[in-house]
PDB file of C-alpha atoms and ligand atoms in Angstrom:
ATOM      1  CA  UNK C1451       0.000   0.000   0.000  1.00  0.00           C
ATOM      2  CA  UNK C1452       1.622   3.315  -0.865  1.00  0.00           C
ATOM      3  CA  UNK C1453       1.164   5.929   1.998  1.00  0.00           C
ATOM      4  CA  UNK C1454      -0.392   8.998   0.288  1.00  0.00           C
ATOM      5  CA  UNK C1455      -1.114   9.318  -3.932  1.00  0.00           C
ATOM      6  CA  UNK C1456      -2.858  12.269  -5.246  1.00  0.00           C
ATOM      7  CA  UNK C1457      -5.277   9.789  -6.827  1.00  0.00           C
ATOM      8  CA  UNK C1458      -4.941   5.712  -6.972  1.00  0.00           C
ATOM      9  CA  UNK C1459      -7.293   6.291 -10.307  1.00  0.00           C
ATOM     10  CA  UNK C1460      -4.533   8.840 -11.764  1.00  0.00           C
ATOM     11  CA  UNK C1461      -1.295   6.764 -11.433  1.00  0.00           C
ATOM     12  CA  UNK C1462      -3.233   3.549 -12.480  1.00  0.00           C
ATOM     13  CA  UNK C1463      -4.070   5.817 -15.510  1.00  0.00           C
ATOM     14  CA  UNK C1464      -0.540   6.832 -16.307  1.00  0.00           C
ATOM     15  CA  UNK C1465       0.566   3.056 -15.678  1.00  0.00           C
ATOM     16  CA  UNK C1466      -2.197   1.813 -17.921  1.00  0.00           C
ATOM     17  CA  UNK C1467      -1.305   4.185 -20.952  1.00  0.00           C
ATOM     18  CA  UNK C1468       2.212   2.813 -20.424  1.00  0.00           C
ATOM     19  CA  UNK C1469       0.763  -0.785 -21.062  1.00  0.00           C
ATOM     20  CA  UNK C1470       0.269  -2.142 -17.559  1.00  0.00           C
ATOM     21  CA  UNK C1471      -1.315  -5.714 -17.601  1.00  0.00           C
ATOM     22  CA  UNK C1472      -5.198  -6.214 -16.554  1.00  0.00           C
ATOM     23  CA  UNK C1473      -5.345  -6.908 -13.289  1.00  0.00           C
ATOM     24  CA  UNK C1474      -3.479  -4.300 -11.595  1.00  0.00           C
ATOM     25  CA  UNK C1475      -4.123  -2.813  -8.277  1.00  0.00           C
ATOM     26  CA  UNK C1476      -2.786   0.663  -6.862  1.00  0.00           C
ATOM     27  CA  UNK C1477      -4.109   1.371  -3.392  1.00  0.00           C
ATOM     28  CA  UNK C1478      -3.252   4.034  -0.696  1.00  0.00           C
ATOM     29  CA  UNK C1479      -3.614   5.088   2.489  1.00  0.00           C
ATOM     30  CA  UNK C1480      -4.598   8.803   2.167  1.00  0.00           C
ATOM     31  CA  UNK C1481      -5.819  10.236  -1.289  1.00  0.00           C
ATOM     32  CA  UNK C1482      -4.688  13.986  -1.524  1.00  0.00           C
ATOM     33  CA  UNK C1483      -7.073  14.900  -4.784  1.00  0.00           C
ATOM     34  CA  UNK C1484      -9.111  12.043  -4.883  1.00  0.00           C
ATOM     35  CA  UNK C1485     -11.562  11.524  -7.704  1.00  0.00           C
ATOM     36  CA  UNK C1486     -15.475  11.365  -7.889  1.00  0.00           C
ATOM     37  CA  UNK C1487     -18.105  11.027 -10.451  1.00  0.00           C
ATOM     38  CA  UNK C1488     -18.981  14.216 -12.398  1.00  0.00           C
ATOM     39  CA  UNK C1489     -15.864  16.180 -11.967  1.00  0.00           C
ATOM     40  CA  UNK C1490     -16.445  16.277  -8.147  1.00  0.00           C
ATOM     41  CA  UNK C1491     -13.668  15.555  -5.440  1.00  0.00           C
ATOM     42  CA  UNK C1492     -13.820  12.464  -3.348  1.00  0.00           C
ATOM     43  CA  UNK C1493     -12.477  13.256  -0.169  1.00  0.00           C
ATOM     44  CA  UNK C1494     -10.054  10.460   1.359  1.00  0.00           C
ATOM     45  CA  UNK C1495      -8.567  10.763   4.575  1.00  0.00           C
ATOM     46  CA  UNK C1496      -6.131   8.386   6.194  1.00  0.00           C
ATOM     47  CA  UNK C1497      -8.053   5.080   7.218  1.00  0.00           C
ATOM     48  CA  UNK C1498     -10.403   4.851   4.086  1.00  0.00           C
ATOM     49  CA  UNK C1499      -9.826   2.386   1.341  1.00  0.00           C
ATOM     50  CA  UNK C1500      -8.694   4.054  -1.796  1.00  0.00           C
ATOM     51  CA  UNK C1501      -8.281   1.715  -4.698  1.00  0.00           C
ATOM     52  CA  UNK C1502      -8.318   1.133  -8.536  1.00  0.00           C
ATOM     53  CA  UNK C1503      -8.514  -1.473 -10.495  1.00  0.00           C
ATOM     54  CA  UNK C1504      -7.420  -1.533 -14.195  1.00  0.00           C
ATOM     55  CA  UNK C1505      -9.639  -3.496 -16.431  1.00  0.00           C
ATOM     56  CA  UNK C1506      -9.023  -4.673 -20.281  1.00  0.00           C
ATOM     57  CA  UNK C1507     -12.252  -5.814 -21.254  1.00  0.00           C
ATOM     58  CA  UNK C1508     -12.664  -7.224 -24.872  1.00  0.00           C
ATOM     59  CA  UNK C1509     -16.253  -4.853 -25.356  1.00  0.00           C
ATOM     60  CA  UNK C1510     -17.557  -2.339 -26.913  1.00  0.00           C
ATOM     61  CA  UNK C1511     -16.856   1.431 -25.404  1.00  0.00           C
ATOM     62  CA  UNK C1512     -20.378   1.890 -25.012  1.00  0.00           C
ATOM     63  CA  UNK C1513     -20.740  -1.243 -22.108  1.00  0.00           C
ATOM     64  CA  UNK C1514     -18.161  -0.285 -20.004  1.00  0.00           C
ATOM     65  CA  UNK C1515     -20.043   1.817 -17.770  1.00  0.00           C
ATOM     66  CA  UNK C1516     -21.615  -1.167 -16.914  1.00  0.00           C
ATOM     67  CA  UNK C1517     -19.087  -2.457 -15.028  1.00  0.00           C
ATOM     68  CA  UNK C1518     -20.209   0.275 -12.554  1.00  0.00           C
ATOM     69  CA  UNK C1519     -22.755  -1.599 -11.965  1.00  0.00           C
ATOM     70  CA  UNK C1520     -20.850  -5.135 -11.872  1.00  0.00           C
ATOM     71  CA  UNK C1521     -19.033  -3.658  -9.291  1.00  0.00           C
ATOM     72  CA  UNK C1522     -21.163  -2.458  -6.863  1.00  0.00           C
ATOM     73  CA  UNK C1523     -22.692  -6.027  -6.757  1.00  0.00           C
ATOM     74  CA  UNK C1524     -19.016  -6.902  -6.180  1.00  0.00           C
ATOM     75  CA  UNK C1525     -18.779  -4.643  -2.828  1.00  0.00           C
ATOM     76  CA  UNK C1526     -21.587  -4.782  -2.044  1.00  0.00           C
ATOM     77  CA  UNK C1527     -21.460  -8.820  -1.373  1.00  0.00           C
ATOM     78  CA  UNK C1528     -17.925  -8.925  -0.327  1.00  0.00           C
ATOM     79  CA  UNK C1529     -19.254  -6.338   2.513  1.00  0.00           C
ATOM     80  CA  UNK C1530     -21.753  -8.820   3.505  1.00  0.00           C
ATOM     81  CA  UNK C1531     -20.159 -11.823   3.842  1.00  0.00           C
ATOM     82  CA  UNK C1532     -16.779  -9.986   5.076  1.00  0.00           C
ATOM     83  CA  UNK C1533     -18.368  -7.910   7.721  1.00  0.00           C
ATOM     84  CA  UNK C1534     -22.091  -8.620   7.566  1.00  0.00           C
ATOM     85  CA  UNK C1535     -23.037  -5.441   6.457  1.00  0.00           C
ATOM     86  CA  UNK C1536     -26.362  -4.858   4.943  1.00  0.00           C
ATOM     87  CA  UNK C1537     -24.687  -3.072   1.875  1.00  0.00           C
ATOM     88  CA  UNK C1538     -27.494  -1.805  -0.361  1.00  0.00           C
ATOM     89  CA  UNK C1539     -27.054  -0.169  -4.556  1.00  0.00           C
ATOM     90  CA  UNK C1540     -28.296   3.230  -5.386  1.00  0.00           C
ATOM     91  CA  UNK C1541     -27.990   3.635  -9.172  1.00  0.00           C
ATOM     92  CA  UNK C1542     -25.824   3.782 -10.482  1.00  0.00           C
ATOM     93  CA  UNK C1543     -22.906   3.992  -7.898  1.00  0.00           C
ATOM     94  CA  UNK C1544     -23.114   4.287  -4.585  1.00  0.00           C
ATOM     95  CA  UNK C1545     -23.087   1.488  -2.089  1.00  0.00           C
ATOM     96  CA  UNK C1546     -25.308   2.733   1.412  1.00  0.00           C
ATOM     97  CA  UNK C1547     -25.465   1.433   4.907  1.00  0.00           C
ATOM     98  CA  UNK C1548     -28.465   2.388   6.810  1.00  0.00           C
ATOM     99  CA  UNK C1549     -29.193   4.643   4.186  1.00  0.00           C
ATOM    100  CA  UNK C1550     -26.308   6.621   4.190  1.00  0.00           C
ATOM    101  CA  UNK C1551     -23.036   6.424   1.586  1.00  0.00           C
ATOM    102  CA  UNK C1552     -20.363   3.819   2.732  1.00  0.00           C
ATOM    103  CA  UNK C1553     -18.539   3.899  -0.704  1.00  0.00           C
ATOM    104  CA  UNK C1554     -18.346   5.433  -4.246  1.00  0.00           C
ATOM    105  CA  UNK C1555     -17.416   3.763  -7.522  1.00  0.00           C
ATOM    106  CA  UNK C1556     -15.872   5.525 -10.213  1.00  0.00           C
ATOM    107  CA  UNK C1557     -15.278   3.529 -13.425  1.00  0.00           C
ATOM    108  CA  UNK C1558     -13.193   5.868 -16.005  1.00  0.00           C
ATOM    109  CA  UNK C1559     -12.411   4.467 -19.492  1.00  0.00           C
ATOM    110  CA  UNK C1560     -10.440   5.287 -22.202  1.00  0.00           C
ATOM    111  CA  UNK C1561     -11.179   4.378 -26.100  1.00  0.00           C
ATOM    112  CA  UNK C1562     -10.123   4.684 -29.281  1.00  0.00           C
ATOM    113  CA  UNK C1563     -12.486   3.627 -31.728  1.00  0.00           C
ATOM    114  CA  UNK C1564     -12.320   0.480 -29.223  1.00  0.00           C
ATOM    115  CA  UNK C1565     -12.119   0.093 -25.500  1.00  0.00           C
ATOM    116  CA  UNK C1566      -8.471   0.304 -24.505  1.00  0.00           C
ATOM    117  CA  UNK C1567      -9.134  -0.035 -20.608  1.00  0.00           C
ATOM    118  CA  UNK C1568     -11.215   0.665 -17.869  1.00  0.00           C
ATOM    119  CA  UNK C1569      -9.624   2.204 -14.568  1.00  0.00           C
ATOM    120  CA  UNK C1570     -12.601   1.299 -11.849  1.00  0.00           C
ATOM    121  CA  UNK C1571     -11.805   3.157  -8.906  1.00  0.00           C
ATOM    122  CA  UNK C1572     -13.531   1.993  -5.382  1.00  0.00           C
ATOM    123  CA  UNK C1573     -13.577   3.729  -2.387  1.00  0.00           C
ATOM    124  CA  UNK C1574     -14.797   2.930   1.417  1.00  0.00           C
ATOM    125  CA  UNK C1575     -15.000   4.849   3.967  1.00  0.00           C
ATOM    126  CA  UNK C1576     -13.376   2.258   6.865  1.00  0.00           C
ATOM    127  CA  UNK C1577     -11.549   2.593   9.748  1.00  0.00           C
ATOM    128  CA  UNK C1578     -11.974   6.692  10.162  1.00  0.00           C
ATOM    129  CA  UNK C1579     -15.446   8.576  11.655  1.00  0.00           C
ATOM    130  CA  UNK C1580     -17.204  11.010   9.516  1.00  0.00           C
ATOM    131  CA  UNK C1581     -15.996  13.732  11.172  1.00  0.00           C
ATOM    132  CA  UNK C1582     -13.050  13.643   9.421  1.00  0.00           C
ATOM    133  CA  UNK C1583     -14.802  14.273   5.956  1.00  0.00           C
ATOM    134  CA  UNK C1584     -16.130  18.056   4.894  1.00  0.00           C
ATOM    135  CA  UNK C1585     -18.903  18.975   6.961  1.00  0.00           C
ATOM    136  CA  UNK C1586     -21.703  19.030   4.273  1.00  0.00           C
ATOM    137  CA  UNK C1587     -20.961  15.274   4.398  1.00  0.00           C
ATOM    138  CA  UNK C1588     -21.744  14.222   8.240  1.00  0.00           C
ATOM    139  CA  UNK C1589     -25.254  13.305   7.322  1.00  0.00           C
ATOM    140  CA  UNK C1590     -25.257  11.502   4.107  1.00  0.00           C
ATOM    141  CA  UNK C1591     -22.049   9.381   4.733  1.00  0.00           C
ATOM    142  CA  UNK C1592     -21.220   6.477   7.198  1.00  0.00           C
ATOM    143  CA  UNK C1593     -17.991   4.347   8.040  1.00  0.00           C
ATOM    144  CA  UNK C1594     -17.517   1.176   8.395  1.00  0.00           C
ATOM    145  CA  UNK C1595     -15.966   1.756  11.545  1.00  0.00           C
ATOM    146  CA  UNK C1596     -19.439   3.353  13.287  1.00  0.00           C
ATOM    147  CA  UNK C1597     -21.486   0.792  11.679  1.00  0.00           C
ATOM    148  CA  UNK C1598     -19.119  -2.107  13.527  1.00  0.00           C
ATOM    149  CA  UNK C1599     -17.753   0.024  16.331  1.00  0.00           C
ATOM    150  CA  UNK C1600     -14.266  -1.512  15.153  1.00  0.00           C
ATOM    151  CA  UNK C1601     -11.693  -0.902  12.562  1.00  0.00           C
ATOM    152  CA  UNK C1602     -11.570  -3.472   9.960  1.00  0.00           C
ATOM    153  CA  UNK C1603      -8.573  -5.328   8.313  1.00  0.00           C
ATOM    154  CA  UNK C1604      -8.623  -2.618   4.907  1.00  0.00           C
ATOM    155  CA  UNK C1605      -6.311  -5.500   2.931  1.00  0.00           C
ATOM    156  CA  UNK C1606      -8.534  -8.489   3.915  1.00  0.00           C
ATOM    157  CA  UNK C1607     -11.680  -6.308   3.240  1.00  0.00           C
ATOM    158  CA  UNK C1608     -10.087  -5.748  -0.057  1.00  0.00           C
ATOM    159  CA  UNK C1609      -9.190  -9.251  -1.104  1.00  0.00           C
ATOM    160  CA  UNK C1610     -12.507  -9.949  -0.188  1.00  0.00           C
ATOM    161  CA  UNK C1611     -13.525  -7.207  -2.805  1.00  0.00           C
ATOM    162  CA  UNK C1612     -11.268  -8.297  -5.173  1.00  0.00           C
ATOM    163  CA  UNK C1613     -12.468 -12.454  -5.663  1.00  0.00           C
ATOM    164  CA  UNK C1614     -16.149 -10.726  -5.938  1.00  0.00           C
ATOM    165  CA  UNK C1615     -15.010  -9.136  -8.552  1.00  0.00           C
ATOM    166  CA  UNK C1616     -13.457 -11.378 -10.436  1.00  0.00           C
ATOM    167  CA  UNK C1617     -16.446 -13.518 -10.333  1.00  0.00           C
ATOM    168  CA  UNK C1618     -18.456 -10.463 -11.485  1.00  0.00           C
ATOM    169  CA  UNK C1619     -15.905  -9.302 -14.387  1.00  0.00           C
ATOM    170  CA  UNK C1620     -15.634 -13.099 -15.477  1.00  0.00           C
ATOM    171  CA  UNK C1621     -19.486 -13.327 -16.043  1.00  0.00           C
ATOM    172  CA  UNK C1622     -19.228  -9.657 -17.610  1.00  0.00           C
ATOM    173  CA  UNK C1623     -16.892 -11.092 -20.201  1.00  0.00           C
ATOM    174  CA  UNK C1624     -18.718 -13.845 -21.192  1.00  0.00           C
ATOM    175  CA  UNK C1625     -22.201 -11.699 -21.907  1.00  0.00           C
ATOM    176  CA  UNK C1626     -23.423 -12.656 -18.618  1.00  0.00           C
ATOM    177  CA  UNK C1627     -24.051  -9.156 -17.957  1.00  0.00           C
ATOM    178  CA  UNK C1628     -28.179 -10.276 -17.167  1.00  0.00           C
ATOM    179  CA  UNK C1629     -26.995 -12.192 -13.898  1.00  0.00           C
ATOM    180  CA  UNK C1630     -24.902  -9.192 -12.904  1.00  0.00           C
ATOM    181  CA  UNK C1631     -28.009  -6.874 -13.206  1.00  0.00           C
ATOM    182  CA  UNK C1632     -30.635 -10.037 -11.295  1.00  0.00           C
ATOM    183  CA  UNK C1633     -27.932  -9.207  -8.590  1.00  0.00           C
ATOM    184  CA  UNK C1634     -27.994  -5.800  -8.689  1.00  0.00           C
ATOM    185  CA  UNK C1635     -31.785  -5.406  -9.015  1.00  0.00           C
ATOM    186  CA  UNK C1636     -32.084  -7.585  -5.498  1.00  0.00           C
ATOM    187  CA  UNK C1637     -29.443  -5.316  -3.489  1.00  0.00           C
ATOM    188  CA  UNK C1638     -31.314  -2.283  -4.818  1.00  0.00           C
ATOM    189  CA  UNK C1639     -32.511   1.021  -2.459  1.00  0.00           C
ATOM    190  CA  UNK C1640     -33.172   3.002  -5.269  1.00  0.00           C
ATOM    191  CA  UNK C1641     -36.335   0.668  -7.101  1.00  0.00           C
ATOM    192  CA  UNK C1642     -39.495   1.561  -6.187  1.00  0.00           C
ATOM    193  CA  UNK C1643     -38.800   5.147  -5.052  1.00  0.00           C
ATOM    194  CA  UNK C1644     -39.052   8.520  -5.995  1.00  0.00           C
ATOM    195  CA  UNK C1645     -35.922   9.662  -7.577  1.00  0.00           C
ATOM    196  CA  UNK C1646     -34.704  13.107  -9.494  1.00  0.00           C
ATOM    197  CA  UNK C1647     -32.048  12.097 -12.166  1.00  0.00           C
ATOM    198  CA  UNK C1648     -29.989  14.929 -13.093  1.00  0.00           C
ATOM    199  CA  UNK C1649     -28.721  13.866 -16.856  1.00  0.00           C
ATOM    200  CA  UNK C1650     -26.523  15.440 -19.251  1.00  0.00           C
ATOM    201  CA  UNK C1651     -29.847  17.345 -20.724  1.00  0.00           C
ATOM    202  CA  UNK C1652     -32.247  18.284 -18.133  1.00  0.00           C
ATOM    203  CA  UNK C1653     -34.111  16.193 -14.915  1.00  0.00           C
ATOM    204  CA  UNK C1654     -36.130  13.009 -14.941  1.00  0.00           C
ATOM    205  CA  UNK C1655     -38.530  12.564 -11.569  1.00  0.00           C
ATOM    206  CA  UNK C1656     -40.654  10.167 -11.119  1.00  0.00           C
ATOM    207  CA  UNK C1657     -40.655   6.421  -9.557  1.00  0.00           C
ATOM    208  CA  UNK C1658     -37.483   4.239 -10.549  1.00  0.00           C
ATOM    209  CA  UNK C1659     -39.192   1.261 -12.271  1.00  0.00           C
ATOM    210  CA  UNK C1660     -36.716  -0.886 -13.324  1.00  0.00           C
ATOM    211  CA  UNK C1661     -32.859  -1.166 -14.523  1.00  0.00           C
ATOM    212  CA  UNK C1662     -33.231  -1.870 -18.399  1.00  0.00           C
ATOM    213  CA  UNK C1663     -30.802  -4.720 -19.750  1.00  0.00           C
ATOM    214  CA  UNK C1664     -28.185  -2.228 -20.754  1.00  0.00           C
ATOM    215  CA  UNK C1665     -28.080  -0.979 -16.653  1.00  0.00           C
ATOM    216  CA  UNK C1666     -30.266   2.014 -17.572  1.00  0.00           C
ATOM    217  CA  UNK C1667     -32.570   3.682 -15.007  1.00  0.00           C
ATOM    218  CA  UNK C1668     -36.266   3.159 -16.117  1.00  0.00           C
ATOM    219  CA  UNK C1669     -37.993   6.474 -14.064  1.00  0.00           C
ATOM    220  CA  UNK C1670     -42.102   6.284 -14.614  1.00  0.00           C
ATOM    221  CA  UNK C1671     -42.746  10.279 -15.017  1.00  0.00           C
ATOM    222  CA  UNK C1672     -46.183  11.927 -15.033  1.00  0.00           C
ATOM    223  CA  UNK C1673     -45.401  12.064 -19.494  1.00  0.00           C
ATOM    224  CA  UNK C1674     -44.433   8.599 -19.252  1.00  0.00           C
ATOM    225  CA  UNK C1675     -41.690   5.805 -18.780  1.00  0.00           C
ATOM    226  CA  UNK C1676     -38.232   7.261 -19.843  1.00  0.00           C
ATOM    227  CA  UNK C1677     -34.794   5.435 -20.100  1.00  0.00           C
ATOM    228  CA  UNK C1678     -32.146   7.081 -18.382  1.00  0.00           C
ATOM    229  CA  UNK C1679     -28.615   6.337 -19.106  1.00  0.00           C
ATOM    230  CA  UNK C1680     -26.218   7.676 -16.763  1.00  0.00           C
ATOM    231  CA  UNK C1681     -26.916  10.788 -14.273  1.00  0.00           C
ATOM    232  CA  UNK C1682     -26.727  12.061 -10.798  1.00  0.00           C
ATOM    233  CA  UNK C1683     -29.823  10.250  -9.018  1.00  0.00           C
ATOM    234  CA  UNK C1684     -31.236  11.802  -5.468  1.00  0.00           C
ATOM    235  CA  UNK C1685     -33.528   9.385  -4.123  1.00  0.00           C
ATOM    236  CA  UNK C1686     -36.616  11.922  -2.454  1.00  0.00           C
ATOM    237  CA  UNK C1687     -38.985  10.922   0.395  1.00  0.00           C
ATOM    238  CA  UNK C1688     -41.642   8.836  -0.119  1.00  0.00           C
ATOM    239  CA  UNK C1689     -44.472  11.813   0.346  1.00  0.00           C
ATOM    240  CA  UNK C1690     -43.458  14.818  -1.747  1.00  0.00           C
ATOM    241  CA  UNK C1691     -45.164  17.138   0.500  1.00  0.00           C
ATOM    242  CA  UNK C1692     -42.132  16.184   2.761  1.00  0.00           C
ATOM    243  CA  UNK C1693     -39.073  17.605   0.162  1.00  0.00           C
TER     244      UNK C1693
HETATM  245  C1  BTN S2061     -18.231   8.768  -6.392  1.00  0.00           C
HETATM  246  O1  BTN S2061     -18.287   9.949  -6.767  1.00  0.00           O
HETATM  247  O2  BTN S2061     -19.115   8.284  -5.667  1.00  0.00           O
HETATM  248  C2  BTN S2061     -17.076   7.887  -6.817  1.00  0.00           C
HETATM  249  C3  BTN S2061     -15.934   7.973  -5.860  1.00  0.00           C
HETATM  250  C4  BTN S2061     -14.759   7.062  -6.228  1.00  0.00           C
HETATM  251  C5  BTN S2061     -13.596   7.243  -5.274  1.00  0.00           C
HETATM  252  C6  BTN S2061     -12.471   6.284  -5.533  1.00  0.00           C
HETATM  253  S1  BTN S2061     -11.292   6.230  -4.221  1.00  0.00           S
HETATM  254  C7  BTN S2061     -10.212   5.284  -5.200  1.00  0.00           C
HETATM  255  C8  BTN S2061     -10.276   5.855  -6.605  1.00  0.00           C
HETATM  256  N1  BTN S2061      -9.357   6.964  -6.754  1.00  0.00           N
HETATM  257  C9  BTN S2061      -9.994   8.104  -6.977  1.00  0.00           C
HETATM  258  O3  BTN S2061      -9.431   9.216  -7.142  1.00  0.00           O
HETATM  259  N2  BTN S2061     -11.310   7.915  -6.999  1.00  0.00           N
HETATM  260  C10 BTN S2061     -11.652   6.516  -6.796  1.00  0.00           C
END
């Protein structure tokens, strides 16, 4: 484990353009400009688990970003039979604890004309207390460390990670993506509620119906069903009245 990176995603990136093989790991303790979705920060402080995976998958560009999904099925059981946590998915990328965010997946890819790699970052928020994250995150995120009232072995936790998902890229490879999604559709929080999708070209509310084959938010909206892609999703109380 190397002690402090800027960003495990960004030196797996520079390794991975230099032809490092599938399969490798970088991991660190402390993150100094750690990476989220949508351009945003990820803040990492010394305790978490910060690492990145780089991925060669034989695809199409356009199916990588389901390995987002792959993967949160992959933390998501390693978290439950590691630590008996009652991990649960919001689409497309968070993995939540009592409701609250316990870890963020970040898959980046590069591609020219086809998929060159995939760099699928993970992070968990382990042996540290919220307290040591930016304020305006005390009440949406958790640690593993509250939820257990321990620390947790980061590299066993990780290993743990890691066999889940090579099970879950394996079945990705050979088209077995509808398994991955079965999976992913039982661990779900964010089926069945309200949501507000933020996309690319305006917001989708309504009730998340369904994950299409393709790992595509189906939202039922007051004009209809529409197929959302990729997007920031904010799952709303039950009674609007209440938002
Ligand atoms: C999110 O926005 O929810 C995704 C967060 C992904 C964070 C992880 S930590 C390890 C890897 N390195 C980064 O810079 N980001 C990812």
């Amino acid at each position: 484990m190397i002690d402090v990176l800027e960003s495990t995603s960004q030196t797996l990136r520079e390794l991975a353009q230099d032809g490092e093989a599938e399969g490798t790991v970088v991991v660190a303790e402390e993150q100094r400009a750690g990476r989220g979705r949508l351009g945003r920060g990820w803040s990492s402080p010394k305790g978490g688990l910060w690492f990145s995976v780089l991925l060669r998958p034989a695809v199409h560009p356009s199916e990588a970003p389901k390995l987002t999904l792959m993967a949160g099925v992959a933390v998501a059981h390693a978290l439950k039979k590691h630590v008996r946590l009652d991990a649960r998915l919001k689409w497309p990328n968070d993995v939540l604890v009592q409701g609250k965010k316990l870890c963020g997946i970040l898959a980046e890819s590069r591609s020219n004309k086809k998929l060159e790699y995939v760099i699928l970052g993970i992070g968990i928020n382990t042996n540290f207390l919220v307290s040591a994250l930016p304020e305006e995150l005390h009440k949406t995120a958790i640690t593993v460390r509250e939820l257990l009232r321990k620390s947790v072995d980061r590299l066993s936790l990780m290993r743990a990670i890691l066999n889940e998902l090579e099970a879950g890229y394996s079945a990705f490879c050979s088209g077995d993506f509808g398994e991955i999604i079965g999976q992913w559709k039982k661990l779900s929080e964010t089926l069945g509620r309200n949501v507000r999708v933020e996309t690319g070209t305006g917001i989708v509310e309504g009730v998340a119906e369904d994950v299409d084959p393709g790992g595509a938010l189906v939202v039922r909206t007051p004009e209809g069903l529409v197929t959302v892609d990729a997007g920031d999703c904010v799952h709303l109380r039950q009674d609007p009245m209440d938002n």
